[in-house]
Amino acid sequence: MKVSIFGLGYVGAVTAGCLTKVGHTVVGVDVQAEKVESIASGVSPIIEPELDGLLAEAAKNGLLSATQNHEQAIETTDVSLVCVGTPSAENGELNLQFVRQVTGQIADKVRVSGKSHDLVLRSTMLPGSTQKIATDLLADLLESGKLRLFFYPEFLREGTAVADFDDPSLVVVGTHDGSAFPNELSPLFGADAPSVNWPSAEMVKYACNAFHATKVTFANEIGRIGKNMGVDSRSVMRLLCQDTRLNLSPYYLRPGNPFGGSCLPKDVRALTHEGRRGGEELPLLESLLPSNEAHLAKLIELTKRLAKDRVTLLGLSFKSDTDDLRESPMVEVAQHLLGRGFELSIYDPQLNLAKLIGTNKRVIDEKMPHLATLLTGDLGAALGQSGLVIAAQKCIDLETLRPLITTEHTLLDVNGWPELRDLPAHYEGFCW
Ligand SMILES: NC(=O)c1ccc[n+]([C@@H]2O[C@H](COP(=O)([O-])OP(=O)(O)OC[C@H]3O[C@@H](n4cnc5c(N)ncnc54)[C@H](O)[C@@H]3O)[C@@H](O)[C@H]2O)c1
């Protein structure tokens, strides 16, 4: 393919070297003359392993050129990758001035040109940015089909960027509505790259970086508190990483229920208490319980907003297949609903009040002494013909639930149970 790359900084230079390596023809564009001269002569403007060799080879083979003239680049290529900077203002706000400027230049040239063009934004931008750029600068071209617009986030790591290009840890392509990108762009994106809509593709980049930052901070805080207690946390973290089922895995990475139960809240509390006692600041670990409480408060607010009179709660314990009610978020939700005078029924086939003992029983005796009157095994009678259904757990199979749900029900999905959307009720996802 013939590709323009706008912005020959770190991302643009690496992309230029890697695309020419696999046979594409690249025209680099930058406003800085030194970078243009450097790329045009096959010399990397940045330090990055393997890049000098790739650029030298590409220039020698006639696959690489560079210019300050954007019109010339658009004329001779079919697709433009925008890799200009998106710096932060002092208040943290993102400055999209360079992306908008380059997009405007590309759009102006495509309007007067005889051929269509694909525009691929790679600069990191907050969700909604691509849509705004489309609306503000490209509406006529997108409408006529003369220009197609994609958001294609960049995940390369400096220092291993060329190796990462050959073996990417993640590739995502943002299209307007999440539909598949056109086949002819497979040589650029890779045939297997998943498509999502523009804002999701923009968000993936931030979610990844926020998660990486969280991991680093987490390991550092465990290191600090470990040292205070005479533990070498390097070996602790090595062991933690050996559990690839619960620790390094998709487990616990699904938006949904607040955490609860007898371990997570208690253990986080103990660790942060120990940190405070030893004078160690652990802002990440300290923020876990407040964040979970904020999540629960949001859930309670949403249930109160959606509830009219009758409410049925599917699942009261802190997760499926247990009767453990200790620090169960749903006990809090139920209490709030009762306090507001709603008619509440609870369906939880794992709960057998006669068998509850110890702390588990105390939770109920203190917080919901009349739980026995709320628990029901007759879900059909509890649901009636209308009302709010809070699905906190998959504690009933879908085929049993389906005939009991009418268009008059509202289904609040707290657990992330996608099939609930197919039921006739009004569906509301908790945090999606
Ligand atoms: N550096 C990384 O590791 C990395 C990784 C992933 C994503 N990103 C994102 O990619 C984007 C680019 O990052 P970078 O590190 O390559 O930035 P950079 O500052 O190194 O390079 C940006 C280049 O864009 C050029 N430019 C500015 N306005 C221009 C215009 N109107 N026309 C042509 N060129 C213009 C600048 O002269 C500069 O050479 C940013 O949004 C960044 O957040 C960077």
XYZ file of C-alpha atoms and ligand atoms in Angstrom:
476
model
C 0.000 0.000 0.000
C 1.018 3.636 -0.431
C 0.888 5.303 2.987
C 1.444 8.852 4.244
C 2.616 9.186 7.820
C 1.926 12.556 9.424
C 4.253 13.241 12.349
C 7.738 11.730 12.247
C 8.367 11.617 15.975
C 8.668 8.443 17.940
C 5.493 6.721 16.703
C 5.687 8.002 13.130
C 9.350 7.044 12.622
C 8.861 3.531 14.017
C 5.706 3.040 11.945
C 7.535 4.228 8.822
C 10.385 1.759 9.364
C 8.078 -1.161 10.147
C 5.626 -0.575 7.282
C 8.439 -0.341 4.718
C 9.915 -3.546 6.157
C 6.775 -5.425 5.090
C 6.781 -3.814 1.634
C 4.547 -0.745 1.918
C 5.631 2.535 0.348
C 5.786 5.365 2.887
C 5.829 9.137 2.499
C 6.646 10.831 5.801
C 5.327 14.323 6.561
C 6.458 16.621 9.348
C 6.629 20.351 9.986
C 10.195 20.039 11.281
C 12.723 20.185 8.444
C 15.410 18.208 10.353
C 13.095 15.241 10.863
C 12.025 15.275 7.216
C 15.662 15.359 6.038
C 16.636 12.631 8.453
C 13.847 10.240 7.401
C 14.346 11.035 3.696
C 17.997 10.058 3.980
C 17.165 6.842 5.846
C 18.457 7.967 9.223
C 16.308 7.617 12.320
C 15.483 10.893 14.108
C 15.084 8.923 17.376
C 17.020 6.239 19.208
C 15.254 2.907 18.855
C 16.832 -0.548 18.422
C 16.743 -1.854 14.808
C 15.135 1.310 13.420
C 18.243 2.785 11.748
C 18.727 -0.390 9.716
C 15.080 -0.499 8.623
C 14.988 3.138 7.523
C 18.327 2.900 5.692
C 17.158 -0.196 3.820
C 13.818 1.425 2.927
C 15.436 4.610 1.621
C 17.899 2.552 -0.445
C 15.031 0.500 -1.955
C 12.981 3.573 -2.826
C 10.188 2.660 -0.380
C 10.705 5.698 1.847
C 10.563 9.432 1.202
C 9.687 12.442 3.337
C 8.374 15.952 2.757
C 7.001 19.043 4.472
C 4.445 19.313 1.686
C 1.293 17.527 2.832
C -0.500 17.997 -0.503
C 2.216 16.108 -2.329
C 1.969 13.261 0.201
C -1.824 12.953 -0.157
C -1.604 12.992 -3.965
C 0.747 10.027 -4.072
C -0.801 7.822 -1.371
C -4.096 6.028 -0.605
C -4.101 6.168 3.159
C -2.776 8.587 5.775
C -1.720 7.640 9.313
C -1.806 10.557 11.734
C 0.884 10.201 14.431
C 1.292 13.810 15.568
C 1.605 14.675 19.247
C -1.364 15.130 21.611
C 0.300 16.932 24.531
C -1.353 17.612 27.899
C -2.102 21.120 29.059
C -1.049 21.974 32.634
C -4.516 21.060 33.933
C -4.196 17.629 32.317
C -6.523 18.485 29.429
C -5.528 16.981 26.103
C -4.474 19.328 23.301
C -5.791 18.054 19.957
C -4.621 21.090 18.010
C -2.064 19.176 15.902
C -4.437 16.307 15.066
C -7.147 18.769 14.034
C -4.699 20.817 11.996
C -3.379 17.801 10.075
C -6.880 16.360 9.613
C -8.055 19.702 8.217
C -5.146 19.765 5.751
C -5.832 16.202 4.613
C -9.563 16.919 4.250
C -8.953 20.060 2.175
C -6.691 18.169 -0.193
C -9.090 15.191 -0.517
C -11.976 17.595 -1.348
C -10.171 18.907 -4.430
C -8.572 15.615 -5.396
C -10.059 13.198 -7.905
C -9.661 10.100 -5.702
C -10.859 8.831 -2.352
C -8.634 8.424 0.694
C -8.529 6.564 4.024
C -7.639 8.467 7.174
C -6.281 6.552 10.156
C -5.813 8.427 13.442
C -3.128 6.887 15.689
C -2.455 9.708 18.134
C -3.782 8.936 21.605
C -7.096 10.770 22.113
C -9.898 10.573 24.705
C -13.163 8.817 23.753
C -15.347 11.064 21.638
C -12.422 12.840 19.960
C -12.633 10.949 16.666
C -16.394 11.530 16.528
C -15.907 15.247 17.162
C -13.227 15.495 14.499
C -15.541 13.629 12.097
C -18.428 15.982 12.842
C -16.433 19.216 12.844
C -14.029 18.627 9.969
C -15.038 15.672 7.813
C -18.847 15.416 7.712
C -19.189 16.069 3.946
C -16.370 13.676 2.999
C -17.615 10.860 5.229
C -21.167 11.357 3.979
C -20.080 11.139 0.340
C -17.787 8.164 1.051
C -14.786 9.982 -0.394
C -12.994 9.562 2.916
C -13.154 6.686 5.418
C -12.052 7.320 8.994
C -10.507 4.848 11.468
C -9.012 5.125 14.943
C -6.105 2.727 15.329
C -4.430 3.057 18.743
C -0.711 2.569 19.095
C 0.587 0.108 21.732
C 4.309 -0.036 20.894
C 6.746 0.275 23.795
C 9.775 2.486 23.373
C 12.928 0.356 23.390
C 11.204 -2.728 21.935
C 8.968 -0.968 19.407
C 10.167 -2.822 16.297
C 9.893 -6.217 17.997
C 6.420 -5.237 19.258
C 5.378 -4.352 15.707
C 6.341 -7.868 14.554
C 4.571 -9.510 17.476
C 1.985 -7.031 18.817
C 0.474 -7.658 22.242
C -2.755 -5.971 21.150
C -4.246 -4.655 17.912
C -7.622 -2.904 17.758
C -9.245 -0.968 14.932
C -11.931 1.627 15.610
C -14.598 2.008 12.949
C -17.576 4.357 13.094
C -20.021 1.758 14.458
C -17.752 -1.167 15.282
C -18.406 -2.952 11.978
C -15.485 -4.772 10.343
C -12.940 -2.637 8.531
C -12.723 -3.085 4.730
C -10.677 -6.068 3.536
C -8.317 -3.941 1.486
C -6.951 -2.461 4.748
C -5.947 -5.882 6.103
C -2.326 -5.437 4.963
C -2.172 -2.416 7.251
C -4.135 -3.604 10.308
C -3.700 -7.384 9.990
C -6.591 -9.575 8.859
C -7.468 -10.736 12.397
C -7.567 -7.327 14.069
C -10.850 -6.918 15.976
C -13.027 -3.908 15.174
C -14.833 -1.868 17.823
C -16.479 1.539 17.556
C -14.377 4.714 17.661
C -14.860 5.581 21.356
C -14.153 2.008 22.476
C -10.909 1.952 20.464
C -9.942 5.303 21.993
C -10.739 4.011 25.496
C -8.777 0.753 25.116
C -5.560 2.750 24.914
C -6.330 4.649 28.140
C -7.589 1.516 29.917
C -4.327 -0.284 29.048
C -2.129 2.552 30.242
C -4.171 3.100 33.418
C -3.933 -0.636 34.106
C -0.173 -0.655 33.516
C 0.210 2.311 35.863
C -1.960 0.509 38.434
C 0.201 -2.610 38.174
C 3.433 -0.670 38.688
C 1.983 1.253 41.633
C 0.525 -1.902 43.143
C 3.843 -3.755 42.989
C 5.625 -0.742 44.470
C 3.163 -0.424 47.359
C 3.383 -4.147 48.120
C 7.167 -3.690 48.044
C 7.078 -0.785 50.525
C 4.716 -2.377 53.034
C 6.498 -5.719 52.657
C 9.827 -4.143 53.542
C 8.285 -2.590 56.677
C 7.226 -6.083 57.738
C 10.562 -7.692 56.886
C 9.352 -9.316 53.656
C 11.179 -9.234 50.316
C 8.228 -8.544 48.053
C 10.159 -9.317 44.880
C 9.766 -13.005 45.639
C 6.163 -12.387 46.778
C 5.341 -10.771 43.416
C 7.131 -13.552 41.526
C 4.866 -16.051 43.285
C 1.794 -13.893 42.676
C 2.612 -13.959 38.960
C 2.769 -17.754 38.994
C -0.994 -17.882 39.528
C -2.075 -17.366 35.949
C -5.650 -18.430 36.718
C -6.685 -15.762 39.229
C -3.892 -13.184 39.159
C -2.540 -12.773 35.623
C -5.711 -13.589 33.731
C -9.062 -12.060 32.730
C -10.400 -12.935 36.206
C -11.586 -9.923 38.207
C -11.340 -7.691 35.148
C -15.030 -7.509 34.298
C -17.034 -4.393 35.173
C -19.985 -5.374 37.358
C -20.705 -6.073 41.035
C -18.803 -4.218 43.745
C -16.493 -6.641 45.547
C -17.560 -8.075 48.874
C -17.409 -11.271 50.875
C -15.359 -12.297 53.825
C -11.879 -11.792 52.366
C -11.261 -8.928 49.956
C -12.639 -6.047 52.057
C -11.213 -7.430 55.302
C -7.761 -8.134 53.910
C -7.450 -4.780 52.165
C -8.496 -3.131 55.428
C -5.870 -5.057 57.401
C -3.094 -4.240 54.934
C -3.859 -0.530 54.783
C -4.222 -0.402 58.574
C -0.787 -1.954 58.905
C 0.559 0.596 56.414
C -0.847 3.490 58.426
C 0.476 2.009 61.681
C 3.973 1.875 60.201
C 3.688 5.397 58.717
C 3.738 4.040 55.154
C 1.619 5.906 52.592
C -0.253 3.483 50.329
C -2.554 5.704 48.243
C -3.451 2.997 45.731
C -4.368 0.364 48.316
C -6.066 3.042 50.468
C -8.245 3.982 47.515
C -9.620 0.465 46.936
C -12.376 0.466 49.586
C -13.509 4.070 48.882
C -13.650 3.221 45.182
C -15.713 0.108 45.916
C -18.021 2.146 48.160
C -18.488 4.729 45.402
C -19.372 1.900 43.027
C -21.954 0.531 45.475
C -23.394 4.022 46.068
C -23.860 4.350 42.300
C -25.662 1.001 42.209
C -27.971 2.004 45.066
C -28.729 5.330 43.375
C -29.532 3.545 40.108
C -31.817 0.973 41.756
C -33.718 3.736 43.552
C -34.090 5.609 40.275
C -35.359 2.557 38.378
C -37.607 1.087 41.094
C -41.302 1.999 40.985
C -42.983 -0.220 43.583
C -42.152 -3.932 43.303
C -38.491 -5.041 43.227
C -37.101 -8.561 42.827
C -33.489 -9.234 43.665
C -31.812 -12.201 41.962
C -28.942 -13.169 44.266
C -28.304 -11.765 47.740
C -24.991 -13.396 48.680
C -21.769 -11.748 47.589
C -21.344 -14.004 44.555
C -22.945 -16.983 42.819
C -22.905 -20.473 44.303
C -22.307 -19.450 47.877
C -24.538 -18.518 50.791
C -21.927 -16.143 52.230
C -23.633 -12.866 53.099
C -20.683 -11.221 54.827
C -20.073 -7.745 53.334
C -22.363 -8.651 50.444
C -23.121 -5.462 48.474
C -26.611 -6.784 47.741
C -27.488 -6.800 51.430
C -26.813 -3.045 51.383
C -28.906 -2.616 48.242
C -31.776 -4.583 49.805
C -31.605 -2.522 53.014
C -31.808 0.734 51.080
C -34.774 -0.474 49.062
C -36.604 -1.603 52.192
C -35.810 1.738 53.840
C -37.479 3.465 50.906
C -40.612 1.353 51.303
C -40.326 -0.772 48.156
C -42.001 -4.170 48.064
C -38.932 -6.431 47.937
C -38.617 -10.131 47.103
C -35.321 -11.982 47.103
C -34.596 -15.066 45.043
C -31.367 -16.833 45.964
C -31.517 -20.627 45.702
C -28.227 -20.993 47.588
C -29.608 -19.329 50.697
C -31.048 -21.623 53.322
C -31.704 -19.542 56.412
C -31.934 -22.589 58.636
C -28.356 -23.449 57.739
C -26.813 -19.992 58.287
C -24.470 -19.925 61.247
C -21.831 -17.706 62.877
C -21.007 -14.287 61.405
C -23.033 -15.079 58.350
C -26.149 -15.407 60.470
C -25.262 -12.332 62.537
C -25.152 -10.226 59.355
C -28.756 -11.088 58.664
C -29.948 -10.882 62.262
C -28.523 -7.368 62.509
C -29.222 -6.002 59.057
C -32.293 -7.820 57.773
C -33.991 -9.671 60.651
C -37.108 -10.293 58.568
C -35.185 -11.774 55.638
C -37.222 -14.978 55.924
C -40.330 -13.101 54.848
C -38.558 -11.644 51.801
C -36.932 -14.814 50.500
C -38.973 -16.643 47.918
C -38.693 -19.855 45.951
C -41.643 -18.876 43.759
C -40.024 -16.478 41.339
C -43.090 -16.215 39.106
C -45.214 -14.921 41.982
C -42.453 -12.542 43.095
C -41.987 -11.046 39.637
C -45.693 -10.545 38.966
C -46.302 -8.803 35.660
C -44.093 -5.775 36.239
C -41.441 -4.163 38.414
C -37.686 -3.861 38.701
C -35.575 -7.035 38.542
C -32.026 -6.642 39.821
C -29.897 -9.417 38.349
C -26.915 -9.507 40.684
C -26.066 -13.120 39.900
C -26.822 -15.783 37.341
C -28.741 -17.730 39.991
C -31.422 -18.961 37.618
C -31.093 -20.332 34.106
C -32.207 -18.112 31.280
C -34.851 -20.482 29.920
C -36.614 -20.589 33.307
C -36.456 -16.816 33.601
C -37.563 -16.004 30.033
C -41.318 -16.810 30.314
C -41.554 -14.881 33.596
C -40.342 -11.586 32.141
C -42.723 -9.176 30.410
C -42.322 -5.867 28.585
C -43.469 -4.203 31.820
C -40.354 -5.323 33.706
C -37.115 -3.380 33.942
C -34.033 -5.609 34.157
C -30.992 -4.105 35.843
C -27.982 -6.251 34.928
C -25.321 -5.858 37.606
C -23.308 -8.953 36.790
C -22.712 -8.613 33.037
C -25.152 -11.214 31.673
C -25.457 -10.310 27.973
C -28.352 -12.712 27.179
C -30.648 -10.656 29.411
C -30.859 -8.157 26.567
C -32.855 -10.715 24.575
C -35.686 -10.789 27.143
C -38.709 -8.563 26.480
C -38.010 -6.266 29.486
C -36.421 -2.822 29.353
C -32.715 -3.655 29.859
C -30.348 -1.455 31.828
C -26.651 -2.325 32.255
C -25.179 -1.189 35.577
C -21.903 0.218 34.282
C -21.969 -0.352 30.533
N 5.882 7.611 22.221
C 5.210 6.535 22.489
O 5.728 5.536 22.989
C 3.750 6.446 22.149
C 3.130 5.197 22.245
C 1.785 5.103 21.921
C 1.075 6.242 21.542
N 1.699 7.461 21.489
C 0.916 8.608 21.040
O 1.231 8.877 19.674
C 1.230 10.277 19.406
C 2.590 10.726 18.911
O 3.548 10.477 19.919
P 5.105 10.685 19.649
O 5.776 10.238 20.888
O 5.472 10.082 18.348
O 5.164 12.293 19.520
P 6.390 13.192 19.036
O 6.248 14.486 19.730
O 7.677 12.420 19.160
O 6.126 13.393 17.477
C 5.080 14.151 16.975
C 5.525 14.721 15.650
O 4.403 15.355 15.045
C 4.914 16.451 14.324
N 3.851 17.385 13.947
C 3.190 18.274 14.713
N 2.308 18.982 13.962
C 2.408 18.528 12.708
C 1.781 18.846 11.480
N 0.837 19.789 11.424
N 2.124 18.157 10.379
C 3.062 17.198 10.436
N 3.704 16.857 11.559
C 3.394 17.507 12.685
C 5.951 17.038 15.253
O 6.827 17.902 14.573
C 6.629 15.773 15.770
O 7.730 15.416 14.984
C 0.803 10.929 20.735
O -0.587 11.096 20.733
C 1.216 9.907 21.768
O 0.450 10.031 22.947
C 3.028 7.569 21.771
